[in-house]
Short mmCIF file of C-alpha atoms in Angstrom, two decimals:
data_model
loop_
_atom_site.label_atom_id
_atom_site.label_comp_id
_atom_site.label_asym_id
_atom_site.label_seq_id
_atom_site.Cartn_x
_atom_site.Cartn_y
_atom_site.Cartn_z
CA UNK Y 1 0.00 0.00 0.00
CA UNK Y 2 2.85 2.43 0.72
CA UNK Y 3 4.16 2.15 -2.86
CA UNK Y 4 0.65 2.80 -4.17
CA UNK Y 5 0.41 5.83 -1.88
CA UNK Y 6 3.58 7.29 -3.33
CA UNK Y 7 2.28 6.84 -6.85
CA UNK Y 8 -1.10 8.25 -5.93
CA UNK Y 9 0.39 11.35 -4.35
CA UNK Y 10 2.36 12.08 -7.54
CA UNK Y 11 -0.49 11.47 -9.96
CA UNK Y 12 -3.78 12.48 -8.34
CA UNK Y 13 -5.01 15.51 -10.23
CA UNK Y 14 -6.96 16.98 -7.34
CA UNK Y 15 -4.16 17.12 -4.78
CA UNK Y 16 -4.14 20.73 -3.63
CA UNK Y 17 -1.39 20.44 -1.04
CA UNK Y 18 1.92 19.06 -2.22
CA UNK Y 19 4.15 17.57 0.47
CA UNK Y 20 6.98 15.06 0.16
CA UNK Y 21 5.50 11.62 -0.42
CA UNK Y 22 6.86 9.73 2.55
CA UNK Y 23 6.00 6.08 2.96
CA UNK Y 24 4.92 6.57 6.55
CA UNK Y 25 2.79 9.66 5.94
CA UNK Y 26 -0.86 9.38 6.95
CA UNK Y 27 -3.08 9.96 3.90
CA UNK Y 28 -6.26 11.91 4.64
CA UNK Y 29 -9.04 12.32 2.08
CA UNK Y 30 -11.06 15.49 2.63
CA UNK Y 31 -13.31 17.97 0.77
CA UNK Y 32 -12.11 20.84 2.98
CA UNK Y 33 -10.98 24.04 1.30
CA UNK Y 34 -7.36 24.58 0.35
CA UNK Y 35 -6.72 27.13 3.10
CA UNK Y 36 -8.32 24.83 5.65
CA UNK Y 37 -6.21 21.88 4.57
CA UNK Y 38 -3.01 23.92 4.75
CA UNK Y 39 -3.88 25.05 8.27
CA UNK Y 40 -4.76 21.55 9.49
CA UNK Y 41 -1.62 20.11 7.93
CA UNK Y 42 0.67 22.69 9.49
CA UNK Y 43 -0.97 22.36 12.91
CA UNK Y 44 -0.76 18.57 12.68
CA UNK Y 45 2.92 18.76 11.73
CA UNK Y 46 3.62 20.98 14.73
CA UNK Y 47 1.91 18.39 16.94
CA UNK Y 48 4.02 15.57 15.50
CA UNK Y 49 1.61 14.13 12.91
CA UNK Y 50 2.96 13.49 9.42
CA UNK Y 51 -0.09 13.82 7.17
CA UNK Y 52 -0.80 14.37 3.51
CA UNK Y 53 -4.22 15.55 2.34
CA UNK Y 54 -5.85 14.62 -0.93
CA UNK Y 55 -8.74 16.99 -1.43
CA UNK Y 56 -11.57 17.12 -3.95
CA UNK Y 57 -15.30 17.91 -4.03
CA UNK Y 58 -17.31 15.63 -1.78
CA UNK Y 59 -19.00 13.76 -4.62
CA UNK Y 60 -15.70 13.00 -6.34
CA UNK Y 61 -14.14 11.82 -3.09
CA UNK Y 62 -17.10 9.57 -2.38
CA UNK Y 63 -16.85 7.92 -5.79
CA UNK Y 64 -13.10 7.47 -5.42
CA UNK Y 65 -13.41 5.89 -1.98
CA UNK Y 66 -15.99 3.41 -3.26
CA UNK Y 67 -13.81 2.59 -6.27
CA UNK Y 68 -10.82 2.00 -3.98
CA UNK Y 69 -12.69 -0.18 -1.51
CA UNK Y 70 -10.64 -3.29 -2.27
CA UNK Y 71 -7.37 -1.38 -2.54
CA UNK Y 72 -7.71 1.61 -0.20
CA UNK Y 73 -5.35 4.54 -0.58
CA UNK Y 74 -6.62 6.65 2.34
CA UNK Y 75 -6.00 6.06 6.03
CA UNK Y 76 -8.52 8.63 7.31
CA UNK Y 77 -11.58 10.35 5.85
CA UNK Y 78 -12.22 13.80 7.28
CA UNK Y 79 -14.92 16.38 6.66
CA UNK Y 80 -17.47 14.56 4.55
CA UNK Y 81 -21.09 15.12 5.48
CA UNK Y 82 -23.70 12.93 7.17
CA UNK Y 83 -25.08 11.29 4.04
CA UNK Y 84 -21.72 10.39 2.54
CA UNK Y 85 -20.28 9.08 5.79
CA UNK Y 86 -23.41 7.00 6.44
CA UNK Y 87 -23.19 5.35 3.02
CA UNK Y 88 -19.44 4.73 3.25
CA UNK Y 89 -19.94 3.15 6.66
CA UNK Y 90 -22.76 0.99 5.33
CA UNK Y 91 -20.47 -0.16 2.52
CA UNK Y 92 -17.89 -1.40 5.05
CA UNK Y 93 -15.17 1.15 4.34
CA UNK Y 94 -14.60 2.22 7.96
CA UNK Y 95 -13.48 0.53 11.15
CA UNK Y 96 -14.79 1.43 14.60
CA UNK Y 97 -12.80 3.74 16.82
CA UNK Y 98 -14.02 6.01 19.61
CA UNK Y 99 -11.71 9.06 19.89
CA UNK Y 100 -10.77 10.27 23.34
CA UNK Y 101 -13.07 13.28 22.88
CA UNK Y 102 -16.10 11.23 21.77
CA UNK Y 103 -17.50 10.67 25.26
CA UNK Y 104 -18.50 14.34 25.57
CA UNK Y 105 -20.20 14.63 22.19
CA UNK Y 106 -23.96 15.32 22.16
CA UNK Y 107 -25.96 12.25 21.20
CA UNK Y 108 -26.85 13.41 17.67
CA UNK Y 109 -23.17 13.60 16.75
CA UNK Y 110 -22.29 10.10 17.92
CA UNK Y 111 -22.32 7.05 15.71
CA UNK Y 112 -24.00 4.36 17.78
CA UNK Y 113 -21.86 1.75 16.07
CA UNK Y 114 -18.68 3.71 16.80
CA UNK Y 115 -17.48 4.22 13.22
CA UNK Y 116 -18.06 7.94 12.53
CA UNK Y 117 -17.77 10.89 14.90
CA UNK Y 118 -18.81 14.43 14.05
CA UNK Y 119 -16.83 17.54 14.89
CA UNK Y 120 -18.31 20.58 13.09
CA UNK Y 121 -21.86 21.73 12.54
CA UNK Y 122 -22.38 23.49 9.24
CA UNK Y 123 -25.55 25.30 8.19
CA UNK Y 124 -26.03 25.58 4.43
CA UNK Y 125 -27.41 29.08 4.34
CA UNK Y 126 -28.94 31.71 2.11
CA UNK Y 127 -27.00 34.96 2.45
CA UNK Y 128 -27.24 38.15 0.44
CA UNK Y 129 -25.21 41.24 -0.41
CA UNK Y 130 -26.59 43.85 1.96
CA UNK Y 131 -25.33 46.67 -0.28
CA UNK Y 132 -27.37 45.46 -3.23
CA UNK Y 133 -30.50 44.00 -1.67
CA UNK Y 134 -32.66 45.41 1.10
CA UNK Y 135 -33.71 43.09 3.90
CA UNK Y 136 -37.38 43.41 3.01
CA UNK Y 137 -36.60 42.38 -0.58
CA UNK Y 138 -34.52 39.32 0.34
CA UNK Y 139 -35.97 35.81 0.08
CA UNK Y 140 -37.60 34.54 3.26
CA UNK Y 141 -37.23 30.84 2.44
CA UNK Y 142 -35.54 28.46 0.03
CA UNK Y 143 -38.84 28.18 -1.82
CA UNK Y 144 -38.82 31.93 -2.54
CA UNK Y 145 -35.82 31.61 -4.84
CA UNK Y 146 -37.97 30.64 -7.82
CA UNK Y 147 -39.67 34.04 -7.79
CA UNK Y 148 -39.01 36.19 -10.83
CA UNK Y 149 -37.25 38.95 -8.90
CA UNK Y 150 -34.44 36.55 -8.02
CA UNK Y 151 -33.75 35.36 -11.58
CA UNK Y 152 -30.00 35.48 -12.23
CA UNK Y 153 -29.32 36.58 -8.65
CA UNK Y 154 -28.09 33.28 -7.20
CA UNK Y 155 -25.66 30.56 -8.28
CA UNK Y 156 -26.12 26.79 -8.35
CA UNK Y 157 -22.84 24.89 -8.29
CA UNK Y 158 -21.73 21.53 -9.60
CA UNK Y 159 -23.69 18.57 -8.20
CA UNK Y 160 -20.35 17.00 -7.30
CA UNK Y 161 -19.87 19.77 -4.75
CA UNK Y 162 -20.79 18.77 -1.25
CA UNK Y 163 -22.62 22.02 -0.52
CA UNK Y 164 -24.75 21.76 -3.67
CA UNK Y 165 -25.70 18.19 -2.86
CA UNK Y 166 -26.86 19.18 0.61
CA UNK Y 167 -29.06 22.12 -0.30
CA UNK Y 168 -30.64 20.20 -3.18
CA UNK Y 169 -31.40 17.41 -0.71
CA UNK Y 170 -32.84 19.98 1.70
CA UNK Y 171 -35.12 21.35 -1.01
CA UNK Y 172 -36.31 17.96 -2.21
CA UNK Y 173 -36.89 16.85 1.39
CA UNK Y 174 -39.73 19.39 1.47
CA UNK Y 175 -41.54 17.49 -1.29
CA UNK Y 176 -41.63 13.90 -0.02
CA UNK Y 177 -44.70 11.69 -0.13
CA UNK Y 178 -45.63 9.17 2.54
CA UNK Y 179 -43.23 6.65 0.96
CA UNK Y 180 -40.30 9.04 1.16
CA UNK Y 181 -40.22 9.71 -2.60
CA UNK Y 182 -40.06 13.14 -4.22
CA UNK Y 183 -43.39 14.25 -5.66
CA UNK Y 184 -43.81 15.69 -9.14
CA UNK Y 185 -44.34 19.07 -7.50
CA UNK Y 186 -40.83 18.77 -6.09
CA UNK Y 187 -39.27 18.04 -9.46
CA UNK Y 188 -41.26 20.85 -11.05
CA UNK Y 189 -40.01 23.22 -8.37
CA UNK Y 190 -36.43 22.15 -8.95
CA UNK Y 191 -36.81 22.76 -12.67
CA UNK Y 192 -37.77 26.38 -12.03
CA UNK Y 193 -35.07 26.67 -9.35
CA UNK Y 194 -32.43 25.80 -11.96
CA UNK Y 195 -33.99 27.90 -14.70
CA UNK Y 196 -33.92 30.94 -12.43
CA UNK Y 197 -30.25 30.50 -11.46
CA UNK Y 198 -26.76 31.06 -12.81
CA UNK Y 199 -25.54 27.46 -13.13
CA UNK Y 200 -21.77 26.86 -12.97
CA UNK Y 201 -19.41 23.91 -13.12
CA UNK Y 202 -16.25 25.26 -11.53
CA UNK Y 203 -15.06 27.62 -8.81
CA UNK Y 204 -13.76 30.25 -11.22
CA UNK Y 205 -17.11 30.55 -12.96
CA UNK Y 206 -18.84 30.78 -9.62
CA UNK Y 207 -16.56 33.58 -8.42
CA UNK Y 208 -16.99 35.46 -11.69
CA UNK Y 209 -20.77 35.38 -11.28
CA UNK Y 210 -20.39 37.42 -8.10
CA UNK Y 211 -17.60 39.67 -9.35
CA UNK Y 212 -19.61 40.64 -12.43
CA UNK Y 213 -22.36 41.96 -10.19
CA UNK Y 214 -25.13 39.67 -11.37
CA UNK Y 215 -25.18 37.28 -8.43
CA UNK Y 216 -25.96 38.83 -5.06
CA UNK Y 217 -27.48 35.85 -3.21
CA UNK Y 218 -25.09 33.21 -1.88
CA UNK Y 219 -26.19 29.61 -1.33
CA UNK Y 220 -23.28 28.22 0.62
CA UNK Y 221 -22.04 26.65 3.80
CA UNK Y 222 -21.67 29.29 6.49
CA UNK Y 223 -17.87 29.30 6.50
CA UNK Y 224 -17.92 29.65 2.72
CA UNK Y 225 -20.17 32.69 3.00
CA UNK Y 226 -17.70 34.35 5.36
CA UNK Y 227 -14.81 33.49 3.04
CA UNK Y 228 -16.65 34.86 0.02
CA UNK Y 229 -17.52 38.04 1.88
CA UNK Y 230 -13.83 38.66 2.58
CA UNK Y 231 -12.54 37.73 -0.86
CA UNK Y 232 -15.25 39.52 -2.83
CA UNK Y 233 -15.70 42.50 -0.51
CA UNK Y 234 -19.36 41.61 -0.17
CA UNK Y 235 -21.11 42.61 3.08
CA UNK Y 236 -23.51 39.75 3.71
CA UNK Y 237 -26.48 38.98 5.88
CA UNK Y 238 -27.56 35.42 6.62
CA UNK Y 239 -31.27 34.62 6.48
CA UNK Y 240 -32.93 32.52 9.16
CA UNK Y 241 -35.25 30.95 6.63
CA UNK Y 242 -38.87 29.92 7.03
CA UNK Y 243 -39.01 26.13 7.14
CA UNK Y 244 -35.47 25.99 8.46
CA UNK Y 245 -31.93 25.78 7.12
CA UNK Y 246 -30.23 22.50 6.19
CA UNK Y 247 -27.68 21.90 8.94
CA UNK Y 248 -25.17 19.16 8.42
CA UNK Y 249 -22.34 17.84 10.48
CA UNK Y 250 -18.97 16.68 9.24
CA UNK Y 251 -17.34 13.51 10.45
CA UNK Y 252 -14.04 11.73 10.74
CA UNK Y 253 -13.45 8.00 10.41
CA UNK Y 254 -10.56 5.57 10.04
CA UNK Y 255 -10.45 3.40 6.94
CA UNK Y 256 -10.86 -0.31 7.44
CA UNK Y 257 -7.86 -1.01 5.21
CA UNK Y 258 -5.34 1.34 6.80
CA UNK Y 259 -1.91 -0.05 7.52
CA UNK Y 260 -1.22 2.82 9.93
CA UNK Y 261 -3.86 2.27 12.55
CA UNK Y 262 -1.92 3.68 15.51
CA UNK Y 263 -1.00 6.85 13.59
CA UNK Y 264 -4.60 7.21 12.40
CA UNK Y 265 -5.97 6.91 15.94
CA UNK Y 266 -3.47 9.45 17.24
CA UNK Y 267 -4.35 11.92 14.48
CA UNK Y 268 -8.10 11.58 15.07
CA UNK Y 269 -7.61 12.00 18.83
CA UNK Y 270 -5.61 15.17 18.19
CA UNK Y 271 -7.80 16.64 15.47
CA UNK Y 272 -11.13 16.49 17.29
CA UNK Y 273 -9.81 17.68 20.64
CA UNK Y 274 -11.27 20.79 22.25
CA UNK Y 275 -8.13 22.88 21.83
CA UNK Y 276 -7.70 22.10 18.13
CA UNK Y 277 -11.37 22.61 17.37
CA UNK Y 278 -11.40 25.92 19.24
CA UNK Y 279 -8.29 27.05 17.34
CA UNK Y 280 -9.97 26.10 14.07
CA UNK Y 281 -13.03 28.08 15.11
CA UNK Y 282 -10.80 31.06 15.83
CA UNK Y 283 -9.16 30.77 12.40
CA UNK Y 284 -12.14 29.98 10.16
CA UNK Y 285 -15.29 30.72 12.14
CA UNK Y 286 -16.58 27.15 11.99
CA UNK Y 287 -18.87 26.00 14.79
CA UNK Y 288 -17.55 22.95 16.70
CA UNK Y 289 -20.06 20.48 18.13
CA UNK Y 290 -17.91 19.44 21.07
CA UNK Y 291 -19.23 21.52 24.00
CA UNK Y 292 -15.76 22.12 25.46
CA UNK Y 293 -14.54 23.38 22.09
CA UNK Y 294 -17.52 25.69 21.63
CA UNK Y 295 -16.97 27.10 25.12
CA UNK Y 296 -13.38 28.00 24.13
CA UNK Y 297 -14.41 29.49 20.79
CA UNK Y 298 -14.69 33.23 20.04
CA UNK Y 299 -17.95 34.93 21.06
CA UNK Y 300 -19.01 35.40 17.45
CA UNK Y 301 -18.66 31.65 16.82
CA UNK Y 302 -20.78 30.92 19.86
CA UNK Y 303 -23.37 33.37 18.54
CA UNK Y 304 -23.26 31.76 15.11
CA UNK Y 305 -24.13 28.42 16.69
CA UNK Y 306 -27.65 29.78 17.20
CA UNK Y 307 -27.87 31.89 14.06
CA UNK Y 308 -30.40 29.78 12.15
CA UNK Y 309 -33.09 27.25 12.91
CA UNK Y 310 -32.30 23.80 11.58
CA UNK Y 311 -34.51 22.21 8.95
CA UNK Y 312 -35.65 18.80 10.19
CA UNK Y 313 -34.08 16.29 7.79
CA UNK Y 314 -33.76 12.53 8.23
CA UNK Y 315 -30.34 12.13 6.65
CA UNK Y 316 -30.24 8.39 7.26
CA UNK Y 317 -33.41 7.98 5.18
CA UNK Y 318 -32.31 10.39 2.46
CA UNK Y 319 -28.73 9.12 2.08
CA UNK Y 320 -29.55 5.98 0.04
CA UNK Y 321 -31.76 8.00 -2.34
CA UNK Y 322 -29.63 11.09 -2.88
CA UNK Y 323 -27.48 9.76 -5.73
CA UNK Y 324 -30.59 8.80 -7.68
CA UNK Y 325 -32.08 12.23 -7.14
CA UNK Y 326 -28.90 13.94 -8.30
CA UNK Y 327 -28.70 11.72 -11.35
CA UNK Y 328 -32.19 12.85 -12.32
CA UNK Y 329 -31.14 16.45 -11.79
CA UNK Y 330 -28.23 15.95 -14.19
CA UNK Y 331 -30.23 14.08 -16.82
CA UNK Y 332 -33.54 15.94 -16.77
CA UNK Y 333 -33.17 19.33 -15.10
CA UNK Y 334 -29.71 20.81 -15.19
#
């Protein structure tokens, strides 16, 4: 496996962080942003953990992990959302391990079977440019986005992107029948939702949509909204939407096929600890779910923890259906 890791690190097209390919490096697959990965890697190095991150959109990572099931290249998976982690666990890709910090996690962030443990809570929000849209003119819910006044004002990203997958799931979850299937009204709504949007495939096109002045409504994970606001000089306000906001949590798990189990356990213990999570919150504004970490986080992060009401979503029920829904989006709607 080590030889394969060295080859993978040289050839994988989506590696955003290039470090020397050492045989004993811990390989972590993650959809986290490039800045986030650099920070985690540097902090881990300072704490004595030799890690290399391979990062890509959540959908691409999921497909790769499934394809590599019988010849795993990763030791740890970090930062994928509830649905993806649930399906990977179901497919036998993970092994159980309870980190030292797991005992203090709230019940909803604990995997009863001990495979996946959550560390950050991430609302997928609607935010808007406060300089270009008055509060009374802003959408009040996700269902408002199909109104004519918002045509060309928001961006829908690639369905391989983790954030896109989650808010599409959140929308379709509002249109389920008693068998848990999406009604025709739901698909009709999604058709208008796409027709009303600027639809992009890559990050550059997405950024250009905001720079050009056309897009002023941001459908994004909360940390991404803050990052966009800084990079684009866009003063934003987050909407506490009617019907709730999709709130997901990101997990960490150790691969069943790792040949570096001790190093993987040590890294997971370190990463999810209160001090590291609080430092991450200080750096990026992400909300940790570990109570001790939240208590050590900046006041604004603690305030953000209660910024929006969560949309009730049964992710365990939706997870097995989401790929089929997204396939229909690609074939019939997008």
